[in-house]
Amino acid sequence: MVRRCDRYVLREALGPFLLALAGLVLFILLNVILSLSDLMVDRGVSMTTLLRLVLLKIPSLLVVAVPMSALFATFLGLGRMGHDREVLALESLGIPLRRILLPLLVAATFVGVADFALYNWLVPASEAAYQDALRQVIYREGT
């Protein structure tokens, strides 16, 4: 049964998680776009082809960004709760620290399982499609 303090702890970590995930994916995507911009300039690749290549690269970016975002959200959420003395307030109500951290542990387990599934099933297919599309661009559109 999910208690009110569990929802509160998860809500404290959800905002930083989404913000960090968006920021990291954007940061890594900029690197991918810069590396693919040579194709656009040198080979005259269309914008839709470039967008397709970028979209095929997103699953492999998420595999890296999701765990780092979870770590960032945990540090930021618990750090803010500790700074505002909310952890101390919850402990004074008789809630042990292990119970306060339990929702984050459960969420981390879900994130780990989702990342494992993403890495083992979606990334190989998207990387193969990315490599095929890149070869097609290099060998066919470039001539």
Short mmCIF file of C-alpha atoms in Angstrom, two decimals:
data_model
loop_
_atom_site.label_atom_id
_atom_site.label_comp_id
_atom_site.label_asym_id
_atom_site.label_seq_id
_atom_site.Cartn_x
_atom_site.Cartn_y
_atom_site.Cartn_z
CA MET A 1 0.00 0.00 0.00
CA VAL A 2 1.40 3.37 -1.01
CA ARG A 3 1.41 5.86 1.80
CA ARG A 4 1.25 9.61 1.57
CA CYS A 5 4.92 10.05 2.47
CA ASP A 6 5.86 7.58 -0.29
CA ARG A 7 4.02 9.65 -2.86
CA TYR A 8 5.64 12.80 -1.47
CA VAL A 9 9.17 11.38 -1.75
CA LEU A 10 8.51 10.15 -5.28
CA ARG A 11 7.01 13.50 -6.26
CA GLU A 12 10.13 15.25 -4.93
CA ALA A 13 12.31 13.10 -7.19
CA LEU A 14 10.08 13.05 -10.29
CA GLY A 15 10.60 16.69 -11.30
CA PRO A 16 14.42 16.56 -11.17
CA PHE A 17 14.34 13.18 -12.95
CA LEU A 18 12.35 14.52 -15.89
CA LEU A 19 14.38 17.71 -16.04
CA ALA A 20 17.69 15.85 -15.95
CA LEU A 21 16.46 13.33 -18.52
CA ALA A 22 15.41 16.07 -20.93
CA GLY A 23 18.66 17.97 -20.38
CA LEU A 24 20.92 14.95 -20.83
CA VAL A 25 19.09 13.69 -23.91
CA LEU A 26 19.22 17.15 -25.43
CA PHE A 27 22.92 17.51 -24.61
CA ILE A 28 23.81 14.11 -26.11
CA LEU A 29 21.50 14.71 -29.09
CA LEU A 30 23.35 17.91 -29.91
CA ASN A 31 26.54 15.89 -30.15
CA VAL A 32 24.86 13.39 -32.49
CA ILE A 33 23.40 16.18 -34.63
CA LEU A 34 26.79 17.84 -34.91
CA SER A 35 28.41 14.60 -36.00
CA LEU A 36 25.65 14.00 -38.57
CA SER A 37 25.72 17.57 -39.86
CA ASP A 38 28.74 16.67 -42.00
CA LEU A 39 26.47 14.35 -43.98
CA MET A 40 24.03 17.14 -44.53
CA VAL A 41 26.67 19.60 -45.70
CA ASP A 42 28.99 17.27 -47.65
CA ARG A 43 26.47 14.86 -49.15
CA GLY A 44 23.36 17.02 -49.37
CA VAL A 45 21.24 14.72 -47.23
CA SER A 46 17.66 15.86 -46.74
CA MET A 47 16.38 17.07 -43.39
CA THR A 48 13.93 14.16 -43.12
CA THR A 49 16.75 11.63 -43.51
CA LEU A 50 18.79 13.44 -40.88
CA LEU A 51 15.77 13.50 -38.53
CA ARG A 52 15.26 9.76 -39.12
CA LEU A 53 18.90 9.07 -38.21
CA VAL A 54 18.57 11.16 -35.05
CA LEU A 55 15.36 9.39 -34.02
CA LEU A 56 17.00 6.00 -34.52
CA LYS A 57 19.78 7.07 -32.15
CA ILE A 58 17.46 8.06 -29.27
CA PRO A 59 17.12 4.58 -27.63
CA SER A 60 20.88 4.28 -27.21
CA LEU A 61 20.93 7.78 -25.72
CA LEU A 62 18.19 6.89 -23.25
CA VAL A 63 20.19 3.90 -21.99
CA VAL A 64 22.88 6.31 -20.83
CA ALA A 65 20.64 9.20 -19.76
CA VAL A 66 18.03 7.36 -17.67
CA PRO A 67 20.37 6.02 -14.93
CA MET A 68 22.22 9.33 -14.67
CA SER A 69 18.91 11.16 -14.41
CA ALA A 70 17.74 8.82 -11.67
CA LEU A 71 20.94 9.41 -9.73
CA PHE A 72 20.62 13.16 -10.16
CA ALA A 73 16.98 13.11 -9.07
CA THR A 74 17.79 11.06 -5.98
CA PHE A 75 20.58 13.40 -4.94
CA LEU A 76 18.57 16.53 -5.62
CA GLY A 77 15.32 15.29 -4.06
CA LEU A 78 16.89 13.90 -0.90
CA GLY A 79 19.29 16.82 -0.66
CA ARG A 80 16.43 19.29 -0.74
CA MET A 81 14.46 17.26 1.79
CA GLY A 82 17.51 17.09 4.04
CA HIS A 83 18.21 20.81 3.68
CA ASP A 84 14.62 21.70 4.58
CA ARG A 85 14.78 19.25 7.51
CA GLU A 86 11.92 17.20 6.12
CA VAL A 87 13.79 13.95 6.66
CA LEU A 88 14.23 14.91 10.31
CA ALA A 89 10.52 15.75 10.54
CA LEU A 90 9.55 12.38 9.08
CA GLU A 91 11.92 10.60 11.47
CA SER A 92 10.43 12.50 14.41
CA LEU A 93 7.02 11.15 13.35
CA GLY A 94 8.42 7.65 13.84
CA ILE A 95 9.12 6.85 10.19
CA PRO A 96 12.55 5.19 9.91
CA LEU A 97 15.02 6.29 7.26
CA ARG A 98 14.74 2.92 5.52
CA ARG A 99 11.00 3.48 5.10
CA ILE A 100 11.62 6.97 3.69
CA LEU A 101 14.06 5.56 1.12
CA LEU A 102 11.88 2.57 0.17
CA PRO A 103 9.89 4.35 -2.60
CA LEU A 104 13.13 5.54 -4.18
CA LEU A 105 14.51 2.01 -4.06
CA VAL A 106 11.37 0.63 -5.71
CA ALA A 107 11.50 3.38 -8.36
CA ALA A 108 15.20 2.66 -8.96
CA THR A 109 14.35 -1.02 -9.47
CA PHE A 110 11.72 -0.10 -12.06
CA VAL A 111 14.17 2.25 -13.78
CA GLY A 112 16.81 -0.49 -13.81
CA VAL A 113 14.43 -3.07 -15.27
CA ALA A 114 13.23 -0.60 -17.92
CA ASP A 115 16.81 0.31 -18.78
CA PHE A 116 17.75 -3.38 -19.02
CA ALA A 117 14.81 -4.06 -21.34
CA LEU A 118 15.61 -1.00 -23.42
CA TYR A 119 19.25 -1.99 -23.75
CA ASN A 120 18.62 -5.63 -24.58
CA TRP A 121 15.66 -5.38 -26.94
CA LEU A 122 15.19 -1.91 -28.38
CA VAL A 123 18.76 -0.67 -28.74
CA PRO A 124 20.04 -3.53 -30.94
CA ALA A 125 17.15 -3.10 -33.38
CA SER A 126 17.47 0.67 -33.52
CA GLU A 127 21.26 0.55 -33.88
CA ALA A 128 20.98 -1.95 -36.73
CA ALA A 129 18.41 0.28 -38.45
CA TYR A 130 20.64 3.31 -37.81
CA GLN A 131 23.68 1.60 -39.32
CA ASP A 132 21.66 0.48 -42.36
CA ALA A 133 20.25 3.97 -42.88
CA LEU A 134 23.69 5.51 -42.47
CA ARG A 135 25.22 3.09 -44.99
CA GLN A 136 22.40 3.84 -47.38
CA VAL A 137 23.03 7.58 -47.05
CA ILE A 138 26.79 7.24 -47.46
CA TYR A 139 26.75 4.83 -50.43
CA ARG A 140 23.60 5.76 -52.35
CA GLU A 141 22.72 9.39 -51.75
CA GLY A 142 26.34 10.51 -51.83
CA THR A 143 27.06 9.41 -55.39
#
